[in-house]
XYZ file of C-alpha atoms in Angstrom:
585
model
C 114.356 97.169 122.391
C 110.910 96.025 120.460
C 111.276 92.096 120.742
C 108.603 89.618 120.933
C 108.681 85.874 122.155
C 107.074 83.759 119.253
C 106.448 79.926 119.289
C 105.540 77.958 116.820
C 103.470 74.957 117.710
C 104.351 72.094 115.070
C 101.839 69.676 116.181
C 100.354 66.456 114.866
C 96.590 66.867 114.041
C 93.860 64.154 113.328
C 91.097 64.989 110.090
C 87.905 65.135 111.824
C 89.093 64.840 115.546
C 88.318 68.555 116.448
C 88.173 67.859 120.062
C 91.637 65.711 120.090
C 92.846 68.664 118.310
C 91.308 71.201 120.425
C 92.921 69.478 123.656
C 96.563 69.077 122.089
C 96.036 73.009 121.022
C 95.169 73.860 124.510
C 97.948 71.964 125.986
C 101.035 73.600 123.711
C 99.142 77.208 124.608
C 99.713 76.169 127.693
C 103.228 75.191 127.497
C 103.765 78.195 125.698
C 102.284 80.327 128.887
C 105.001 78.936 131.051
C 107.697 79.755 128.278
C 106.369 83.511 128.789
C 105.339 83.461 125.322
C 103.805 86.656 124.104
C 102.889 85.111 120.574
C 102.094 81.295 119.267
C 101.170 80.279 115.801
C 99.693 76.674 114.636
C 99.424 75.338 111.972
C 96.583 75.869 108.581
C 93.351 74.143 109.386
C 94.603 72.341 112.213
C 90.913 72.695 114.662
C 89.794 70.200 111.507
C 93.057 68.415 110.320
C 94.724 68.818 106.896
C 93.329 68.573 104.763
C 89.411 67.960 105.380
C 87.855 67.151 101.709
C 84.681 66.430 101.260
C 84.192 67.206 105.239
C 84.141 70.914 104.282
C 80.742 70.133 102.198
C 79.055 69.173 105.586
C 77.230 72.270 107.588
C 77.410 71.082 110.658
C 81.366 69.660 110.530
C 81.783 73.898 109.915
C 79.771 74.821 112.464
C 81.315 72.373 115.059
C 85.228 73.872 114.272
C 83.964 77.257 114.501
C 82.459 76.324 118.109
C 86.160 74.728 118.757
C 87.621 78.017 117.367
C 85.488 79.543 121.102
C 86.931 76.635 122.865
C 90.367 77.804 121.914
C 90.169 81.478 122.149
C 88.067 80.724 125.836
C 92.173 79.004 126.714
C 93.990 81.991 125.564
C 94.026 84.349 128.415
C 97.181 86.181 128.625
C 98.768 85.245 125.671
C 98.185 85.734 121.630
C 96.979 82.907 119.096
C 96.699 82.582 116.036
C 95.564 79.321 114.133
C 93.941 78.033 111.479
C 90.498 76.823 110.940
C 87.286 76.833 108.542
C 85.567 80.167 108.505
C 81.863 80.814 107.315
C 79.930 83.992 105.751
C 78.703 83.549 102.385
C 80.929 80.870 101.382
C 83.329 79.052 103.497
C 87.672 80.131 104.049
C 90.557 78.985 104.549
C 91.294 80.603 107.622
C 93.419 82.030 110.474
C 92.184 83.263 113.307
C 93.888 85.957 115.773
C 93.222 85.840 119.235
C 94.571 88.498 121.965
C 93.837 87.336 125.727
C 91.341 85.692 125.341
C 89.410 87.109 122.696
C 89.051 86.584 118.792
C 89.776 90.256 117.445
C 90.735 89.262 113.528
C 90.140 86.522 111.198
C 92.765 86.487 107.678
C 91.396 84.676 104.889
C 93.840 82.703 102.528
C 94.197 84.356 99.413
C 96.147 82.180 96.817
C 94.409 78.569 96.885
C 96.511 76.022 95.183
C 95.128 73.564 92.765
C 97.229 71.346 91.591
C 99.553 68.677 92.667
C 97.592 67.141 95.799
C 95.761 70.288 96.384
C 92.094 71.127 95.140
C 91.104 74.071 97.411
C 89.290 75.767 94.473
C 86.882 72.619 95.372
C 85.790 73.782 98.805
C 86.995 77.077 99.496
C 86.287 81.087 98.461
C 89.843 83.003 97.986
C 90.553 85.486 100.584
C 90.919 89.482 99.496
C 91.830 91.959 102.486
C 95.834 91.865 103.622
C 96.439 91.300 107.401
C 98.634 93.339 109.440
C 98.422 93.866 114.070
C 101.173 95.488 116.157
C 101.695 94.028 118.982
C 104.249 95.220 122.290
C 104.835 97.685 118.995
C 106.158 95.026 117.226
C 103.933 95.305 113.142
C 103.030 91.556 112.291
C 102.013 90.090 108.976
C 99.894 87.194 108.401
C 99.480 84.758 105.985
C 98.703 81.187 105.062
C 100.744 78.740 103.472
C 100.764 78.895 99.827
C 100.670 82.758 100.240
C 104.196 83.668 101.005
C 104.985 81.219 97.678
C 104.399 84.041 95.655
C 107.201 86.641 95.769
C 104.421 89.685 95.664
C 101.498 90.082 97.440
C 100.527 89.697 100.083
C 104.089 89.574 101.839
C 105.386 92.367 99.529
C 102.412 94.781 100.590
C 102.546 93.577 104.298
C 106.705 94.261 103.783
C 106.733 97.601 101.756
C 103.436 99.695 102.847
C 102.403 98.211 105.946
C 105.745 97.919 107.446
C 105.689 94.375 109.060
C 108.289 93.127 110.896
C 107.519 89.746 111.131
C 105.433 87.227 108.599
C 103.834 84.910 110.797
C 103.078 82.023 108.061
C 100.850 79.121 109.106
C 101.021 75.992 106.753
C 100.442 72.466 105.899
C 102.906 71.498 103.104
C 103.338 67.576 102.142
C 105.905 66.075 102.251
C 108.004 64.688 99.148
C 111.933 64.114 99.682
C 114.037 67.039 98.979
C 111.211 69.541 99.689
C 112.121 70.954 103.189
C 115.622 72.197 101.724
C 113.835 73.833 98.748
C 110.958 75.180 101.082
C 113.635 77.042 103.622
C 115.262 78.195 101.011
C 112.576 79.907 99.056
C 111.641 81.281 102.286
C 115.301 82.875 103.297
C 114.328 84.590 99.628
C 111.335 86.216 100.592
C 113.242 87.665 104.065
C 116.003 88.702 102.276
C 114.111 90.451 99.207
C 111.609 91.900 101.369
C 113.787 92.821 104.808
C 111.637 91.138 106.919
C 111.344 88.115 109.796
C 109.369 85.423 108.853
C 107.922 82.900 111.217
C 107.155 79.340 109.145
C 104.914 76.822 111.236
C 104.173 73.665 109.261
C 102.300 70.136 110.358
C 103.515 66.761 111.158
C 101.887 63.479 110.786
C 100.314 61.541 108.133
C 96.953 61.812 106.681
C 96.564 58.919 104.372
C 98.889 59.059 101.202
C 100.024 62.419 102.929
C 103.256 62.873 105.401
C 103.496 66.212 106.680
C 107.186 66.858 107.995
C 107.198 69.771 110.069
C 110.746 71.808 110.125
C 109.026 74.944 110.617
C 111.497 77.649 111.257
C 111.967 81.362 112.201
C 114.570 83.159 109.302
C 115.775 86.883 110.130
C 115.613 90.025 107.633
C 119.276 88.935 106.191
C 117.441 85.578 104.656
C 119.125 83.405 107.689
C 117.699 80.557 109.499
C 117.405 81.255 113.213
C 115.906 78.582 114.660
C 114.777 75.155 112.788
C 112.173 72.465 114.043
C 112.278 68.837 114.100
C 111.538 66.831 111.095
C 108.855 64.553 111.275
C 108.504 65.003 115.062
C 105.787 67.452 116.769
C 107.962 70.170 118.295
C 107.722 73.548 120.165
C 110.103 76.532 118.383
C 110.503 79.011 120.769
C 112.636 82.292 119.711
C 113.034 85.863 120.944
C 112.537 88.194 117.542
C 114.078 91.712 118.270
C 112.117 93.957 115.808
C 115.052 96.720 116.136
C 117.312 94.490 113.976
C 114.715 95.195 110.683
C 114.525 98.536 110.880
C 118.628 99.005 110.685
C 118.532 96.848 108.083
C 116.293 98.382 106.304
C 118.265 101.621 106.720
C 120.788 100.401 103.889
C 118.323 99.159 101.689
C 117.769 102.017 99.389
C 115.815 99.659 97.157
C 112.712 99.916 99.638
C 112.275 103.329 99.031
C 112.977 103.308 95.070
C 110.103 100.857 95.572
C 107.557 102.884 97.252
C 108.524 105.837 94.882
C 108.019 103.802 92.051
C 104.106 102.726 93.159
C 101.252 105.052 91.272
C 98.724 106.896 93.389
C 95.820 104.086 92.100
C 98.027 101.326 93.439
C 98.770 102.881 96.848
C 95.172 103.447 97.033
C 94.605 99.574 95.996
C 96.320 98.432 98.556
C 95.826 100.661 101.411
C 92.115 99.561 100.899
C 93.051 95.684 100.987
C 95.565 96.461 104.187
C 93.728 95.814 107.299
C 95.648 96.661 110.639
C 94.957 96.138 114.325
C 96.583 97.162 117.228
C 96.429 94.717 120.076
C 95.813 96.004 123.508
C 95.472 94.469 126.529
C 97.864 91.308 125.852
C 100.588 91.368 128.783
C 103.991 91.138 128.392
C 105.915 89.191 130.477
C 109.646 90.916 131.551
C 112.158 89.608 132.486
C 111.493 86.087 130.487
C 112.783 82.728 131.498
C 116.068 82.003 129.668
C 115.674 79.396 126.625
C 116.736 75.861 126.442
C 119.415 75.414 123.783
C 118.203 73.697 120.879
C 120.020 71.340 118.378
C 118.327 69.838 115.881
C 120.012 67.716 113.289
C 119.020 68.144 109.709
C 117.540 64.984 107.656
C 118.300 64.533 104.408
C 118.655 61.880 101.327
C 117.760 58.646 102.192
C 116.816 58.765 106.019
C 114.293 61.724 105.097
C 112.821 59.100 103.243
C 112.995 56.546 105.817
C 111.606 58.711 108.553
C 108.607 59.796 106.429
C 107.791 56.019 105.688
C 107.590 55.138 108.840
C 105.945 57.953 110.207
C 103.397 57.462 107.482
C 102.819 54.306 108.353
C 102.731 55.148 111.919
C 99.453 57.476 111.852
C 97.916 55.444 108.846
C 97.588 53.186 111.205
C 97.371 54.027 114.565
C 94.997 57.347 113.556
C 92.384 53.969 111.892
C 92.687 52.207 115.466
C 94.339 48.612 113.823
C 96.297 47.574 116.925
C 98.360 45.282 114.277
C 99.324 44.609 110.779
C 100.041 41.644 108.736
C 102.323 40.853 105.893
C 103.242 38.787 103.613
C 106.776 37.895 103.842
C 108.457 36.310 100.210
C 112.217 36.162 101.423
C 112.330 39.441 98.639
C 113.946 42.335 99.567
C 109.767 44.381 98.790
C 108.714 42.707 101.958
C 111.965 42.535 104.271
C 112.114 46.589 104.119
C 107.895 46.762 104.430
C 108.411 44.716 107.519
C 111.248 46.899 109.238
C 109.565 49.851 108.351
C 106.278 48.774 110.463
C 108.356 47.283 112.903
C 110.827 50.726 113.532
C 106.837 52.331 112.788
C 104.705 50.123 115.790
C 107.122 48.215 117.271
C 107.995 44.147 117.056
C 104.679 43.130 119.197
C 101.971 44.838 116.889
C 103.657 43.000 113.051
C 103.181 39.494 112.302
C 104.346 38.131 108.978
C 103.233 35.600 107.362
C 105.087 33.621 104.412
C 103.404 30.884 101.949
C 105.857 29.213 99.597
C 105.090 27.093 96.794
C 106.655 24.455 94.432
C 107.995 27.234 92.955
C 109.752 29.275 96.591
C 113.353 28.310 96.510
C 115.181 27.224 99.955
C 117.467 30.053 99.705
C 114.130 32.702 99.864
C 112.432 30.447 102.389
C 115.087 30.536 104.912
C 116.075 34.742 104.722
C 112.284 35.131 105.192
C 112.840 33.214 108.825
C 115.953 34.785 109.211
C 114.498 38.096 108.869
C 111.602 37.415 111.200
C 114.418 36.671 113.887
C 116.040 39.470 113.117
C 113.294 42.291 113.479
C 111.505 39.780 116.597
C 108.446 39.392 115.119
C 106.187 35.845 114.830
C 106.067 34.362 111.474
C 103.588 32.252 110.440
C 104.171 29.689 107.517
C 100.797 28.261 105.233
C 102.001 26.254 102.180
C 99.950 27.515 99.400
C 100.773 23.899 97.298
C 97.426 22.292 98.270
C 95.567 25.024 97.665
C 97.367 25.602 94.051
C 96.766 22.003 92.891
C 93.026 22.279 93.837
C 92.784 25.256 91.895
C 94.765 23.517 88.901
C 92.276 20.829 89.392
C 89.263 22.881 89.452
C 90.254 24.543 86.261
C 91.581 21.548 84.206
C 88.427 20.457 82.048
C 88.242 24.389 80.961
C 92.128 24.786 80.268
C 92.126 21.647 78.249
C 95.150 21.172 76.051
C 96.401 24.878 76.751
C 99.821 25.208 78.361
C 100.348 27.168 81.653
C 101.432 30.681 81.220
C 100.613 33.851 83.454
C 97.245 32.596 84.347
C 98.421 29.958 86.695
C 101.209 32.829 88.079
C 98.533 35.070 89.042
C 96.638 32.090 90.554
C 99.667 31.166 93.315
C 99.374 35.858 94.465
C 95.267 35.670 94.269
C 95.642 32.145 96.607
C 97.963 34.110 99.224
C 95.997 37.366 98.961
C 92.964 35.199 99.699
C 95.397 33.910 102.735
C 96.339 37.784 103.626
C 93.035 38.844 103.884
C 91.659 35.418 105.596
C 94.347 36.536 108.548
C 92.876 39.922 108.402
C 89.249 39.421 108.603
C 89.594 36.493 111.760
C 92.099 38.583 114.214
C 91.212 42.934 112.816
C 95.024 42.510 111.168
C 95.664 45.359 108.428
C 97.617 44.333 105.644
C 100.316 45.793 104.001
C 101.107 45.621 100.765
C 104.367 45.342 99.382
C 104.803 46.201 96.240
C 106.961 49.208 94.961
C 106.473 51.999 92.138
C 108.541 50.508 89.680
C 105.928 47.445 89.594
C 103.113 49.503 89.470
C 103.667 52.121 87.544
C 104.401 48.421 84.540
C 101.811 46.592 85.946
C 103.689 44.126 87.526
C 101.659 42.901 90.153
C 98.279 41.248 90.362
C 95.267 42.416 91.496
C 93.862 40.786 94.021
C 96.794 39.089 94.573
C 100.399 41.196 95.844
C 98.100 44.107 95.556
C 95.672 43.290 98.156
C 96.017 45.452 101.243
C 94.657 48.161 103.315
C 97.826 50.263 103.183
C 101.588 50.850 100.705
C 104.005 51.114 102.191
C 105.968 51.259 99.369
C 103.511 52.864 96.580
C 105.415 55.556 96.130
C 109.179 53.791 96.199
C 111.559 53.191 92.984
C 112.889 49.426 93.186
C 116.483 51.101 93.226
C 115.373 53.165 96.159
C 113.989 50.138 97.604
C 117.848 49.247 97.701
C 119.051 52.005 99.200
C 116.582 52.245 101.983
C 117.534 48.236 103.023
C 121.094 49.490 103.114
C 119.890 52.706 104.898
C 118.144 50.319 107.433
C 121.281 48.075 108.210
C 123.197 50.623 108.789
C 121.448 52.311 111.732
C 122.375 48.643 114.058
C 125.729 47.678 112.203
C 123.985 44.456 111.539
C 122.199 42.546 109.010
C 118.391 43.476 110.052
C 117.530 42.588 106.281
C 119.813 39.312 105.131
C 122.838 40.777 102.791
C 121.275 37.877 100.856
C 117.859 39.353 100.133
C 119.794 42.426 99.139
C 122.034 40.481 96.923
C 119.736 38.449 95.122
C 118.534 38.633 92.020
C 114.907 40.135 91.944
C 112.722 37.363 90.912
C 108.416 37.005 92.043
C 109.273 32.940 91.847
C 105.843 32.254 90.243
C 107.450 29.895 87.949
C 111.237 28.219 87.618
C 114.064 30.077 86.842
C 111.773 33.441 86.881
C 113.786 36.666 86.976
C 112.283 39.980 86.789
C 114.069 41.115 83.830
C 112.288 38.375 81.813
C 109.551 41.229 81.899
C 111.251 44.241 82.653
C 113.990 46.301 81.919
C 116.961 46.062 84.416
C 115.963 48.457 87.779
C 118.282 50.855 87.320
C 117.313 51.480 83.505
C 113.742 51.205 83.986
C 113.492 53.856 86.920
C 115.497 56.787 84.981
C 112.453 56.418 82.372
C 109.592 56.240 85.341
C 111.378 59.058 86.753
C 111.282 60.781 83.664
C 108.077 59.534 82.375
C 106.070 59.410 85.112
C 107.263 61.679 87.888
C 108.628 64.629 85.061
C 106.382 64.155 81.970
C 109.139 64.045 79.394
C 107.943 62.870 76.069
C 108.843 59.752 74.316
C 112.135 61.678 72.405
C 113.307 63.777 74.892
C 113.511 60.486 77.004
C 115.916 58.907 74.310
C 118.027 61.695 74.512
C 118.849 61.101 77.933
C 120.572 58.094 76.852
C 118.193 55.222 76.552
C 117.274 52.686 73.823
C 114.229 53.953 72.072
C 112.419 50.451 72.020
C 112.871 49.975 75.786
C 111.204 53.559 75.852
C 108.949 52.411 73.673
C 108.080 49.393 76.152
C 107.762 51.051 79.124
C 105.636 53.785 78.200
C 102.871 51.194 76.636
C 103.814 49.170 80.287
C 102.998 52.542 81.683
C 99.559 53.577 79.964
C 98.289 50.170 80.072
C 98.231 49.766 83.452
C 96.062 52.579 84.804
C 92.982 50.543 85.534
C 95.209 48.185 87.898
C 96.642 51.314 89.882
C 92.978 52.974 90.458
C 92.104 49.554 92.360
C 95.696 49.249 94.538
C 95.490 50.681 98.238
C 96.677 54.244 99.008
C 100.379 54.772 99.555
C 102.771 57.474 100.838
C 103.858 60.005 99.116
C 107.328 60.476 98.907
C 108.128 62.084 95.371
C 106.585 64.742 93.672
C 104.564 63.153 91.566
C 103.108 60.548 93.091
C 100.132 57.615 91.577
C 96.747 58.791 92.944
C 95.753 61.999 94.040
C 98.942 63.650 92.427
C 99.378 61.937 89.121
C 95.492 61.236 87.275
C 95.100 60.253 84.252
C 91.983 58.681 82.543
C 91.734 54.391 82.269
C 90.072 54.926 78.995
C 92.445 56.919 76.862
C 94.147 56.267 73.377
C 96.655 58.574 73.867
C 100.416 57.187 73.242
C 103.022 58.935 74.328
C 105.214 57.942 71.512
C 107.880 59.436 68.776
């Protein structure tokens, strides 16, 4: 029997902590030695981080992964690598590098170099040409990177078809946005069944600033079925035995394989037998009779804890990864804050979050008392500044030039720019990072002030519908069986309290009406018309797609948030502040 022991190292890099990374790559090879592991795969770019930017314009940052890449290969001794890093000739790649015992005998550039979404590799990197394929214990082995094996030809096809692999070793970094792991494994049980092959998915954990990385790398057979799955969100170890035997039978009763290599021309064999590079590996040892495997049982995430998990995991490395020991925030009694708080809480635990709450004339009792009630709850100090002295001094200040004009929005703004004065006062005297609080729905309308709720080093909840907001404070309760957040922030109608009797639907649409038009605005680009004929009034389309354009220029100055959708404010979604374009029927 021809069968291999592959791990896949789903590990947690830092951007720009090569020697962190280097020591946490050394230490899984090394776990994988005493597995008996004849192969182990990391993840794309992971000697640098994921992804580098503007990093990969600096010579020597190159030069110092490529002496890590030496570091590495000098820890591989009896076993096979391969992992991803920056590689240098004439331009700089993309790249994954194989190393048998001890020694770097290939290097695989990445071909297909997405740019869009999040991604702008076309920025720093030259596209890869040549077609990887090594045998190794006389198992053939394809390799690619990430948004290679997204294509359903090439490379994978030719590795497949003419070169015979076995096994699709596939080293990624793919962000995170909900739903995308399911989609992801699926598209990837596709590309085994279609081209009767194994294919071995590593993928990153962690966050990288708006970025969460989930990991769930996985291992699928020739038949399209999932083998063996990793954690989600969690640096893990995948260890499998891969018996190459099984993909030649199956291929046996795939006629359409050889219809297929019947149906190629003469110039395209001889296209891509001079792309196909192959190696045979010598000298790597295998290791017979192996150690029996621990059996593994991972639990899928889906729906709303998938979301939960990569908020606070975002938050997590955001943080910790910047070397703030604690954050601050600004807690209203709302139900914005009261989930921003557990989140950093379940994130960095009770001792490293402080909240802080300011009322005003204007904070009800009600609001004033679930914000203490939810500081109990989670264990965390609360610190209360009235911002009423500071308001009327203001009001004061201002009087002789607002002569004979009535308060309005100006003196509502006034009462968030006086507590993100406050927020930012905490952080500045004890090294605090704030988190902000606010949610999509507000920003994508403009509902927030700058400098005032939008003041913060970090968003938790950038990237967060208000009725998902909801859902995750239900999500949250449920996990104790108690009310963490007060049933009565839940309950409560959603108002900012800047002046009496203020609801949020004076300004907006109702939540659950307003985020089926973000969703399809925003996150889906449907135009003005094909939103009303999903149902909703044409002048409340009308209003939040002016809300919507109007309110770039205060989204370029908010703090970066996770990602959690695919489209997402910032990197992902970028449209121009000056622009007279209306969306509009």
């Amino acid at each position: 029997m021809r069968s291999l022991r592959v791990a896949l190292a789903q590990i947690n890099t830092t951007v720009g902590d090569i020697s962190g990374n280097v020591k946490k790559i050394n230490e899984y090879i090394s776990m994988a030695k005493e597995l008996k592991v004849d192969l182990i795969a990391f993840p794309e770019l992971c000697i640098t981080g994921y992804p580098p930017e503007d990093l990969l314009l600096n010579p020597a940052f190159i030069d110092e992964n490529l002496r890590a890449l030496d570091d590495v290969a000098r820890s591989s001794k009896d076993i096979t690598v391969i992992i991803g890093f920056v590689d240098k000739d004439d331009d700089i790649f993309n790249a994954a590098a194989l190393i048998n015992n001890g020694e770097i005998v290939a290097k695989y550039h990445k071909i297909y170099l997405p740019n869009y979404s999040v991604f702008d590799e076309y920025r720093y990197f030259q596209a890869g040409r040549d077609i990887l394929l090594f045998s190794l214990h006389g198992v053939t082995i394809g390799l690619s990177i990430c948004e290679d094996i997204w294509y359903p030809g090439d490379p994978t096809r030719a590795q497949a078809l003419l070169g015979n692999a076995e096994l699709i070793i596939n080293i990624s970094s793919s962000p995170f946005h909900a739903g995308k792991s399911r989609f992801r494994e699926m598209m990837l049980c596709t590309r085994a069944s279609d081209n009767r092959v194994k294919i071995a998915y590593v993928n990153l954990v962690g966050g990288q600033d708006e970025l969460v990385f989930d990991g769930c790398s996985f291992i699928i057979n020739e038949k399209g079925q999932t083998i063996a799955i990793g954690k989600q969100f969690e640096e893990d170890l995948i260890v499998a035995d891969i018996n190459a035997d099984d993909v030649f039978r199956e291929r046996l009763h795939d006629p359409r394989r050889r219809a297929e290599k019947i149906s190629l021309s003469l110039s395209e064999e001889e296209f891509y037998q001079r792309r196909i590079k192959k190696i045979i590996l010598k000298g790597s040892p295998k290791y017979d009779p192996k150690p029996s495997l621990p059996e593994r049982n991972v639990r899928r995430i889906e729906g709303v804890e998938e979301i939960y998990r990569a908020l606070t995991l975002g938050v997590r490395d955001y943080v910790r990864k910047n070397s703030f020991e604690k954050v601050l925030i600004g807690i209203s009694g709302g139900i914005d804050s009261a989930l921003t708080a557990a989140i950093a809480v379940d994130a960095l635990g009770r001792d490293s979050v402080i909240g802080v709450t300011m009322p005003s004339r204007y904070s009800s009792s009600e609001t004033r008392r679930d914000a203490e009630r939810l500081a109990r709850n989670l264990g965390i100090r609360l610190i209360e500044i009235s911002i009423e002295p500071v308001f009327q001094e203001y009001t004061k200040l201002l009087e002789p030039t607002f002569s004979g004009m009535k308060m309005d929005v100006t003196e509502e703004n006034l009462q968030a720019r006086i507590r993100g004065n406050l927020l930012m006062a905490l952080s500045n005297k004890f090294g605090w990072l704030v988190l902000s609080t606010g949610n999509k729905s507000e920003t994508s309308t403009g509902y927030c002030t700058l400098y005032g709720d939008m003041v913060g080093g970090f968003s938790v909840l950038k990237d967060v519908l208000k009725t998902t907001v909801y859902e995750l404070a239900k999500y949250r309760n449920s996990l104790e069986g108690r009310e963490v957040i007060p049933v009565s922030i839940i309950e409560r109608i959603p108002s900012a309290e800047l002046r009496e009797d203020q609801k949020d639907t004076d300004t907006l649409p109702p939540y659950e009406i307003l985020d089926g038009i973000l969703k399809a605005y925003v996150e889906e680009d449907r135009p003005f018309q094909e939103i009303v004929d999903m149902g909703f009034d044409p002048l409340v389309v009308k209003k939040v797609i002016e809300m919507v354009d109007r309110n770039e220029y205060k989204r370029r100055q908010a703090p970066p948030g996770i990602k959690i959708t695919p489209r997402a404010f910032g990197k992902d979604r970028r449209f121009p502040i000056t622009n007279r374009y209306r969306c509009q029927g």
